[in-house]
Amino acid sequence: MGKVVVFGNQKGGCGKTTLAITLACGLTEQGYKVLMVDADPQGSVMSWAIRVDENNQDPLPDTEKHDNVLIDQALKRARERYDVTIVDLGSNLGFGGDTIQKMLLKTLREADFVFIPVGPSPVDVDASEAFVDVLRDLWERRDEKIPAANFVINGVRKGTTLGKEIAEVLEDVYQLPVFDTKVDSREAYKSAFMTGTSVFKSKQNDVIENAMAFVNEAKEVMGL
């Protein structure tokens, strides 16, 4: 059976879509069969996918759009066909109407892992509380399998210690593990999104090394 990992946070602009695409492309490059599920009403993943050049022969993950309450059934089917299914949640999920709330809970109940992207600032740390509260409420009410949650610090400037400092605060405040790998803030991610490629096609080796370190740590967390 395949694994389901969800990228989510109430805070917009923390890099959910960027990290989801990076993980999906990195795993695909390594030979895993990967599906990306766009559960964001803004359709960010699909915006990336439609930019993919039809002549591109590079391995890329499959993509699907699911932003309704039947998403849990779609994820169950995906487990049968894919090694890893990666879900990109919208930043407003769980804080809108009943349909959005149901979709969020069904997605999280089907997940094996939840990765919570956080920018390197105290504002992002505080803004993560609402999403963590949703997870904690889910954990408290469930007797069956619950998803494991990890923070991923994204958008760190090279040569600074802020990422390490934010990691310590996150662990102290939320009592949840934080990825050792801090994902750098680089223009290569924006370029990859705009051109429908992956950051692993960058000509900057340090960008690729940092991105692959994130992918490999995610593999360890997921037991791949």
PDB file of C-alpha atoms in Angstrom:
ATOM      1  CA  MET A   1       0.000   0.000   0.000  1.00  0.00           C
ATOM      2  CA  GLY A   2       1.230   3.462  -0.835  1.00  0.00           C
ATOM      3  CA  LYS A   3       1.753   6.286   1.625  1.00  0.00           C
ATOM      4  CA  VAL A   4      -0.171   9.560   1.845  1.00  0.00           C
ATOM      5  CA  VAL A   5       1.569  12.748   2.960  1.00  0.00           C
ATOM      6  CA  VAL A   6      -0.227  16.064   3.398  1.00  0.00           C
ATOM      7  CA  PHE A   7       1.331  19.537   3.265  1.00  0.00           C
ATOM      8  CA  GLY A   8      -0.769  21.944   5.291  1.00  0.00           C
ATOM      9  CA  ASN A   9      -0.754  25.108   7.362  1.00  0.00           C
ATOM     10  CA  GLN A  10      -3.239  27.905   7.928  1.00  0.00           C
ATOM     11  CA  LYS A  11      -0.517  30.450   7.140  1.00  0.00           C
ATOM     12  CA  GLY A  12      -0.406  31.444   3.487  1.00  0.00           C
ATOM     13  CA  GLY A  13       2.936  31.996   1.771  1.00  0.00           C
ATOM     14  CA  CYS A  14       4.836  29.456   3.860  1.00  0.00           C
ATOM     15  CA  GLY A  15       5.768  27.309   0.865  1.00  0.00           C
ATOM     16  CA  LYS A  16       3.286  24.426   0.988  1.00  0.00           C
ATOM     17  CA  THR A  17       3.017  24.107  -2.784  1.00  0.00           C
ATOM     18  CA  THR A  18       6.731  24.672  -3.353  1.00  0.00           C
ATOM     19  CA  LEU A  19       7.726  21.935  -0.919  1.00  0.00           C
ATOM     20  CA  ALA A  20       5.008  19.569  -2.136  1.00  0.00           C
ATOM     21  CA  ILE A  21       6.224  19.913  -5.733  1.00  0.00           C
ATOM     22  CA  THR A  22       9.852  19.576  -4.647  1.00  0.00           C
ATOM     23  CA  LEU A  23       9.166  16.358  -2.753  1.00  0.00           C
ATOM     24  CA  ALA A  24       7.035  14.943  -5.564  1.00  0.00           C
ATOM     25  CA  CYS A  25       9.647  15.694  -8.221  1.00  0.00           C
ATOM     26  CA  GLY A  26      12.518  14.468  -6.060  1.00  0.00           C
ATOM     27  CA  LEU A  27      10.821  11.138  -5.381  1.00  0.00           C
ATOM     28  CA  THR A  28       9.882  10.768  -9.046  1.00  0.00           C
ATOM     29  CA  GLU A  29      13.514  11.366 -10.022  1.00  0.00           C
ATOM     30  CA  GLN A  30      14.445   8.473  -7.726  1.00  0.00           C
ATOM     31  CA  GLY A  31      12.016   6.109  -9.412  1.00  0.00           C
ATOM     32  CA  TYR A  32       9.001   6.283  -7.112  1.00  0.00           C
ATOM     33  CA  LYS A  33       5.523   6.404  -8.617  1.00  0.00           C
ATOM     34  CA  VAL A  34       4.068   9.651  -7.268  1.00  0.00           C
ATOM     35  CA  LEU A  35       0.693  11.390  -7.460  1.00  0.00           C
ATOM     36  CA  MET A  36       0.195  15.029  -6.509  1.00  0.00           C
ATOM     37  CA  VAL A  37      -3.320  15.905  -5.350  1.00  0.00           C
ATOM     38  CA  ASP A  38      -4.224  19.581  -5.579  1.00  0.00           C
ATOM     39  CA  ALA A  39      -6.692  20.230  -2.748  1.00  0.00           C
ATOM     40  CA  ASP A  40      -6.157  23.981  -2.769  1.00  0.00           C
ATOM     41  CA  PRO A  41      -9.100  26.016  -4.119  1.00  0.00           C
ATOM     42  CA  GLN A  42      -6.508  28.299  -5.722  1.00  0.00           C
ATOM     43  CA  GLY A  43      -5.252  25.355  -7.782  1.00  0.00           C
ATOM     44  CA  SER A  44      -1.555  26.125  -7.361  1.00  0.00           C
ATOM     45  CA  VAL A  45      -0.326  22.625  -8.209  1.00  0.00           C
ATOM     46  CA  MET A  46      -2.450  22.476 -11.346  1.00  0.00           C
ATOM     47  CA  SER A  47      -1.161  25.923 -12.346  1.00  0.00           C
ATOM     48  CA  TRP A  48       2.331  24.427 -12.230  1.00  0.00           C
ATOM     49  CA  ALA A  49       1.290  21.262 -14.063  1.00  0.00           C
ATOM     50  CA  ILE A  50      -0.257  23.056 -17.032  1.00  0.00           C
ATOM     51  CA  ARG A  51       3.041  24.856 -17.617  1.00  0.00           C
ATOM     52  CA  VAL A  52       4.861  21.581 -18.199  1.00  0.00           C
ATOM     53  CA  ASP A  53       6.196  21.486 -21.746  1.00  0.00           C
ATOM     54  CA  GLU A  54       4.469  18.760 -23.768  1.00  0.00           C
ATOM     55  CA  ASN A  55       7.872  17.808 -25.153  1.00  0.00           C
ATOM     56  CA  ASN A  56       9.428  17.480 -21.705  1.00  0.00           C
ATOM     57  CA  GLN A  57      10.816  13.954 -21.354  1.00  0.00           C
ATOM     58  CA  ASP A  58      11.901  14.349 -17.746  1.00  0.00           C
ATOM     59  CA  PRO A  59      10.091  12.179 -15.173  1.00  0.00           C
ATOM     60  CA  LEU A  60       7.399  14.201 -13.410  1.00  0.00           C
ATOM     61  CA  PRO A  61       4.672  13.181 -10.952  1.00  0.00           C
ATOM     62  CA  ASP A  62       1.080  12.665 -11.989  1.00  0.00           C
ATOM     63  CA  THR A  63      -1.343  15.388 -10.889  1.00  0.00           C
ATOM     64  CA  GLU A  64      -5.046  15.459 -10.013  1.00  0.00           C
ATOM     65  CA  LYS A  65      -7.449  18.095  -8.702  1.00  0.00           C
ATOM     66  CA  HIS A  66      -9.658  17.149  -5.724  1.00  0.00           C
ATOM     67  CA  ASP A  67     -11.281  19.925  -3.695  1.00  0.00           C
ATOM     68  CA  ASN A  68     -14.483  18.271  -2.463  1.00  0.00           C
ATOM     69  CA  VAL A  69     -15.637  15.986   0.344  1.00  0.00           C
ATOM     70  CA  LEU A  70     -14.988  12.834  -1.725  1.00  0.00           C
ATOM     71  CA  ILE A  71     -11.232  13.359  -1.465  1.00  0.00           C
ATOM     72  CA  ASP A  72     -10.837  10.493   1.024  1.00  0.00           C
ATOM     73  CA  GLN A  73     -12.131   8.027  -1.571  1.00  0.00           C
ATOM     74  CA  ALA A  74      -9.682   9.419  -4.120  1.00  0.00           C
ATOM     75  CA  LEU A  75      -6.804   8.980  -1.668  1.00  0.00           C
ATOM     76  CA  LYS A  76      -7.816   5.388  -0.922  1.00  0.00           C
ATOM     77  CA  ARG A  77      -7.723   4.618  -4.641  1.00  0.00           C
ATOM     78  CA  ALA A  78      -4.379   6.379  -4.994  1.00  0.00           C
ATOM     79  CA  ARG A  79      -2.837   4.120  -2.343  1.00  0.00           C
ATOM     80  CA  GLU A  80      -3.471   1.174  -4.638  1.00  0.00           C
ATOM     81  CA  ARG A  81      -1.708   2.757  -7.616  1.00  0.00           C
ATOM     82  CA  TYR A  82       1.087   4.968  -6.269  1.00  0.00           C
ATOM     83  CA  ASP A  83       4.057   4.608  -3.941  1.00  0.00           C
ATOM     84  CA  VAL A  84       3.439   8.082  -2.528  1.00  0.00           C
ATOM     85  CA  THR A  85       0.473  10.446  -2.803  1.00  0.00           C
ATOM     86  CA  ILE A  86       1.213  14.065  -1.879  1.00  0.00           C
ATOM     87  CA  VAL A  87      -1.659  16.410  -1.015  1.00  0.00           C
ATOM     88  CA  ASP A  88      -1.326  20.189  -1.179  1.00  0.00           C
ATOM     89  CA  LEU A  89      -3.946  21.746   1.121  1.00  0.00           C
ATOM     90  CA  GLY A  90      -5.146  25.320   0.800  1.00  0.00           C
ATOM     91  CA  SER A  91      -4.280  27.786   3.548  1.00  0.00           C
ATOM     92  CA  ASN A  92      -7.935  28.407   4.439  1.00  0.00           C
ATOM     93  CA  LEU A  93      -8.973  24.783   4.834  1.00  0.00           C
ATOM     94  CA  GLY A  94     -10.699  24.004   8.098  1.00  0.00           C
ATOM     95  CA  PHE A  95     -11.603  27.613   8.703  1.00  0.00           C
ATOM     96  CA  GLY A  96     -14.365  28.077   6.131  1.00  0.00           C
ATOM     97  CA  GLY A  97     -17.761  26.436   5.628  1.00  0.00           C
ATOM     98  CA  ASP A  98     -18.899  22.928   6.509  1.00  0.00           C
ATOM     99  CA  THR A  99     -17.780  21.478   3.174  1.00  0.00           C
ATOM    100  CA  ILE A 100     -14.244  22.802   3.587  1.00  0.00           C
ATOM    101  CA  GLN A 101     -14.093  21.558   7.178  1.00  0.00           C
ATOM    102  CA  LYS A 102     -15.234  18.070   6.154  1.00  0.00           C
ATOM    103  CA  MET A 103     -12.703  17.980   3.341  1.00  0.00           C
ATOM    104  CA  LEU A 104      -9.860  18.899   5.681  1.00  0.00           C
ATOM    105  CA  LEU A 105     -10.779  16.269   8.263  1.00  0.00           C
ATOM    106  CA  LYS A 106     -11.259  13.532   5.666  1.00  0.00           C
ATOM    107  CA  THR A 107      -7.881  14.347   4.147  1.00  0.00           C
ATOM    108  CA  LEU A 108      -6.084  14.285   7.490  1.00  0.00           C
ATOM    109  CA  ARG A 109      -7.782  11.043   8.522  1.00  0.00           C
ATOM    110  CA  GLU A 110      -6.488   9.379   5.384  1.00  0.00           C
ATOM    111  CA  ALA A 111      -2.949  10.760   5.801  1.00  0.00           C
ATOM    112  CA  ASP A 112       0.038   8.851   7.124  1.00  0.00           C
ATOM    113  CA  PHE A 113       2.156  11.977   7.518  1.00  0.00           C
ATOM    114  CA  VAL A 114       1.530  15.715   7.772  1.00  0.00           C
ATOM    115  CA  PHE A 115       4.341  18.115   6.899  1.00  0.00           C
ATOM    116  CA  ILE A 116       3.786  21.665   8.166  1.00  0.00           C
ATOM    117  CA  PRO A 117       5.855  24.273   6.286  1.00  0.00           C
ATOM    118  CA  VAL A 118       6.844  27.311   8.346  1.00  0.00           C
ATOM    119  CA  GLY A 119       8.706  30.432   7.289  1.00  0.00           C
ATOM    120  CA  PRO A 120      11.693  31.552   9.391  1.00  0.00           C
ATOM    121  CA  SER A 121       9.891  34.210  11.411  1.00  0.00           C
ATOM    122  CA  PRO A 122       8.060  34.469  14.756  1.00  0.00           C
ATOM    123  CA  VAL A 123       4.918  35.489  12.848  1.00  0.00           C
ATOM    124  CA  ASP A 124       4.909  32.154  11.015  1.00  0.00           C
ATOM    125  CA  VAL A 125       5.456  30.261  14.261  1.00  0.00           C
ATOM    126  CA  ASP A 126       2.440  31.936  15.863  1.00  0.00           C
ATOM    127  CA  ALA A 127       0.296  31.510  12.750  1.00  0.00           C
ATOM    128  CA  SER A 128       0.858  27.746  12.795  1.00  0.00           C
ATOM    129  CA  GLU A 129      -1.117  27.367  16.014  1.00  0.00           C
ATOM    130  CA  ALA A 130      -4.524  27.142  14.309  1.00  0.00           C
ATOM    131  CA  PHE A 131      -3.496  24.246  12.069  1.00  0.00           C
ATOM    132  CA  VAL A 132      -1.742  22.403  14.895  1.00  0.00           C
ATOM    133  CA  ASP A 133      -4.908  22.784  16.981  1.00  0.00           C
ATOM    134  CA  VAL A 134      -6.885  21.040  14.221  1.00  0.00           C
ATOM    135  CA  LEU A 135      -4.388  18.172  14.310  1.00  0.00           C
ATOM    136  CA  ARG A 136      -4.432  17.921  18.097  1.00  0.00           C
ATOM    137  CA  ASP A 137      -8.225  17.830  18.114  1.00  0.00           C
ATOM    138  CA  LEU A 138      -8.103  15.034  15.556  1.00  0.00           C
ATOM    139  CA  TRP A 139      -5.568  13.086  17.608  1.00  0.00           C
ATOM    140  CA  GLU A 140      -7.632  13.415  20.771  1.00  0.00           C
ATOM    141  CA  ARG A 141     -10.832  12.170  19.095  1.00  0.00           C
ATOM    142  CA  ARG A 142      -9.442   9.188  17.217  1.00  0.00           C
ATOM    143  CA  ASP A 143      -8.784   5.631  18.287  1.00  0.00           C
ATOM    144  CA  GLU A 144      -7.450   4.421  14.949  1.00  0.00           C
ATOM    145  CA  LYS A 145      -4.355   5.406  12.962  1.00  0.00           C
ATOM    146  CA  ILE A 146      -3.305   9.027  13.329  1.00  0.00           C
ATOM    147  CA  PRO A 147      -0.932  10.922  11.045  1.00  0.00           C
ATOM    148  CA  ALA A 148       2.557  11.809  12.247  1.00  0.00           C
ATOM    149  CA  ALA A 149       3.293  15.552  12.006  1.00  0.00           C
ATOM    150  CA  ASN A 150       6.597  17.313  11.341  1.00  0.00           C
ATOM    151  CA  PHE A 151       7.483  20.950  10.797  1.00  0.00           C
ATOM    152  CA  VAL A 152       9.600  21.930   7.779  1.00  0.00           C
ATOM    153  CA  ILE A 153      11.305  25.312   7.914  1.00  0.00           C
ATOM    154  CA  ASN A 154      11.241  26.890   4.470  1.00  0.00           C
ATOM    155  CA  GLY A 155      12.678  30.044   2.921  1.00  0.00           C
ATOM    156  CA  VAL A 156      15.827  30.303   5.019  1.00  0.00           C
ATOM    157  CA  ARG A 157      18.563  32.695   3.926  1.00  0.00           C
ATOM    158  CA  LYS A 158      21.912  30.963   3.596  1.00  0.00           C
ATOM    159  CA  GLY A 159      24.504  31.944   6.153  1.00  0.00           C
ATOM    160  CA  THR A 160      21.990  32.854   8.870  1.00  0.00           C
ATOM    161  CA  THR A 161      21.109  31.075  12.120  1.00  0.00           C
ATOM    162  CA  LEU A 162      17.443  32.040  12.081  1.00  0.00           C
ATOM    163  CA  GLY A 163      16.330  28.631  10.820  1.00  0.00           C
ATOM    164  CA  LYS A 164      17.958  26.897  13.777  1.00  0.00           C
ATOM    165  CA  GLU A 165      16.487  29.407  16.214  1.00  0.00           C
ATOM    166  CA  ILE A 166      12.977  28.989  14.766  1.00  0.00           C
ATOM    167  CA  ALA A 167      13.339  25.192  14.968  1.00  0.00           C
ATOM    168  CA  GLU A 168      14.071  25.427  18.678  1.00  0.00           C
ATOM    169  CA  VAL A 169      11.034  27.655  19.232  1.00  0.00           C
ATOM    170  CA  LEU A 170       8.747  25.314  17.262  1.00  0.00           C
ATOM    171  CA  GLU A 171       9.867  22.277  19.230  1.00  0.00           C
ATOM    172  CA  ASP A 172       9.417  24.141  22.501  1.00  0.00           C
ATOM    173  CA  VAL A 173       6.002  25.638  21.708  1.00  0.00           C
ATOM    174  CA  TYR A 174       4.333  22.765  19.856  1.00  0.00           C
ATOM    175  CA  GLN A 175       6.254  19.701  21.044  1.00  0.00           C
ATOM    176  CA  LEU A 176       6.460  18.373  17.486  1.00  0.00           C
ATOM    177  CA  PRO A 177       9.590  17.304  15.572  1.00  0.00           C
ATOM    178  CA  VAL A 178      11.237  19.633  13.062  1.00  0.00           C
ATOM    179  CA  PHE A 179      13.156  18.562   9.963  1.00  0.00           C
ATOM    180  CA  ASP A 180      16.907  18.963  10.380  1.00  0.00           C
ATOM    181  CA  THR A 181      17.074  20.194   6.783  1.00  0.00           C
ATOM    182  CA  LYS A 182      16.154  23.861   6.421  1.00  0.00           C
ATOM    183  CA  VAL A 183      15.056  24.621   2.857  1.00  0.00           C
ATOM    184  CA  ASP A 184      16.865  27.628   1.405  1.00  0.00           C
ATOM    185  CA  SER A 185      15.179  30.688  -0.064  1.00  0.00           C
ATOM    186  CA  ARG A 186      16.247  30.630  -3.712  1.00  0.00           C
ATOM    187  CA  GLU A 187      14.911  32.089  -6.945  1.00  0.00           C
ATOM    188  CA  ALA A 188      15.298  28.664  -8.557  1.00  0.00           C
ATOM    189  CA  TYR A 189      12.045  27.532  -6.921  1.00  0.00           C
ATOM    190  CA  LYS A 190      10.086  30.400  -8.444  1.00  0.00           C
ATOM    191  CA  SER A 191      11.661  29.777 -11.834  1.00  0.00           C
ATOM    192  CA  ALA A 192      10.777  26.076 -11.711  1.00  0.00           C
ATOM    193  CA  PHE A 193       7.165  26.882 -10.851  1.00  0.00           C
ATOM    194  CA  MET A 194       6.835  29.393 -13.672  1.00  0.00           C
ATOM    195  CA  THR A 195       8.289  27.023 -16.273  1.00  0.00           C
ATOM    196  CA  GLY A 196       6.584  23.799 -15.183  1.00  0.00           C
ATOM    197  CA  THR A 197       9.857  22.072 -14.318  1.00  0.00           C
ATOM    198  CA  SER A 198      11.458  21.015 -11.054  1.00  0.00           C
ATOM    199  CA  VAL A 199      14.161  22.658  -9.001  1.00  0.00           C
ATOM    200  CA  PHE A 200      16.298  19.598  -9.713  1.00  0.00           C
ATOM    201  CA  LYS A 201      16.831  20.969 -13.219  1.00  0.00           C
ATOM    202  CA  SER A 202      18.564  24.019 -11.773  1.00  0.00           C
ATOM    203  CA  LYS A 203      22.131  24.704 -12.855  1.00  0.00           C
ATOM    204  CA  GLN A 204      23.018  25.624  -9.269  1.00  0.00           C
ATOM    205  CA  ASN A 205      24.406  22.541  -7.536  1.00  0.00           C
ATOM    206  CA  ASP A 206      23.934  23.927  -4.037  1.00  0.00           C
ATOM    207  CA  VAL A 207      20.217  24.437  -4.726  1.00  0.00           C
ATOM    208  CA  ILE A 208      19.853  20.835  -5.878  1.00  0.00           C
ATOM    209  CA  GLU A 209      21.835  19.519  -2.903  1.00  0.00           C
ATOM    210  CA  ASN A 210      19.673  21.402  -0.407  1.00  0.00           C
ATOM    211  CA  ALA A 211      16.437  20.311  -2.096  1.00  0.00           C
ATOM    212  CA  MET A 212      17.542  16.681  -2.253  1.00  0.00           C
ATOM    213  CA  ALA A 213      18.548  16.784   1.413  1.00  0.00           C
ATOM    214  CA  PHE A 214      14.942  17.735   2.178  1.00  0.00           C
ATOM    215  CA  VAL A 215      13.634  14.919  -0.039  1.00  0.00           C
ATOM    216  CA  ASN A 216      15.928  12.339   1.547  1.00  0.00           C
ATOM    217  CA  GLU A 217      14.979  13.404   5.062  1.00  0.00           C
ATOM    218  CA  ALA A 218      11.311  13.160   4.096  1.00  0.00           C
ATOM    219  CA  LYS A 219      11.994   9.622   2.866  1.00  0.00           C
ATOM    220  CA  GLU A 220      13.485   8.745   6.244  1.00  0.00           C
ATOM    221  CA  VAL A 221      10.454  10.145   8.052  1.00  0.00           C
ATOM    222  CA  MET A 222       8.112   8.184   5.768  1.00  0.00           C
ATOM    223  CA  GLY A 223      10.138   4.988   6.004  1.00  0.00           C
ATOM    224  CA  LEU A 224      10.869   4.765   2.274  1.00  0.00           C
TER     225      LEU A 224
END
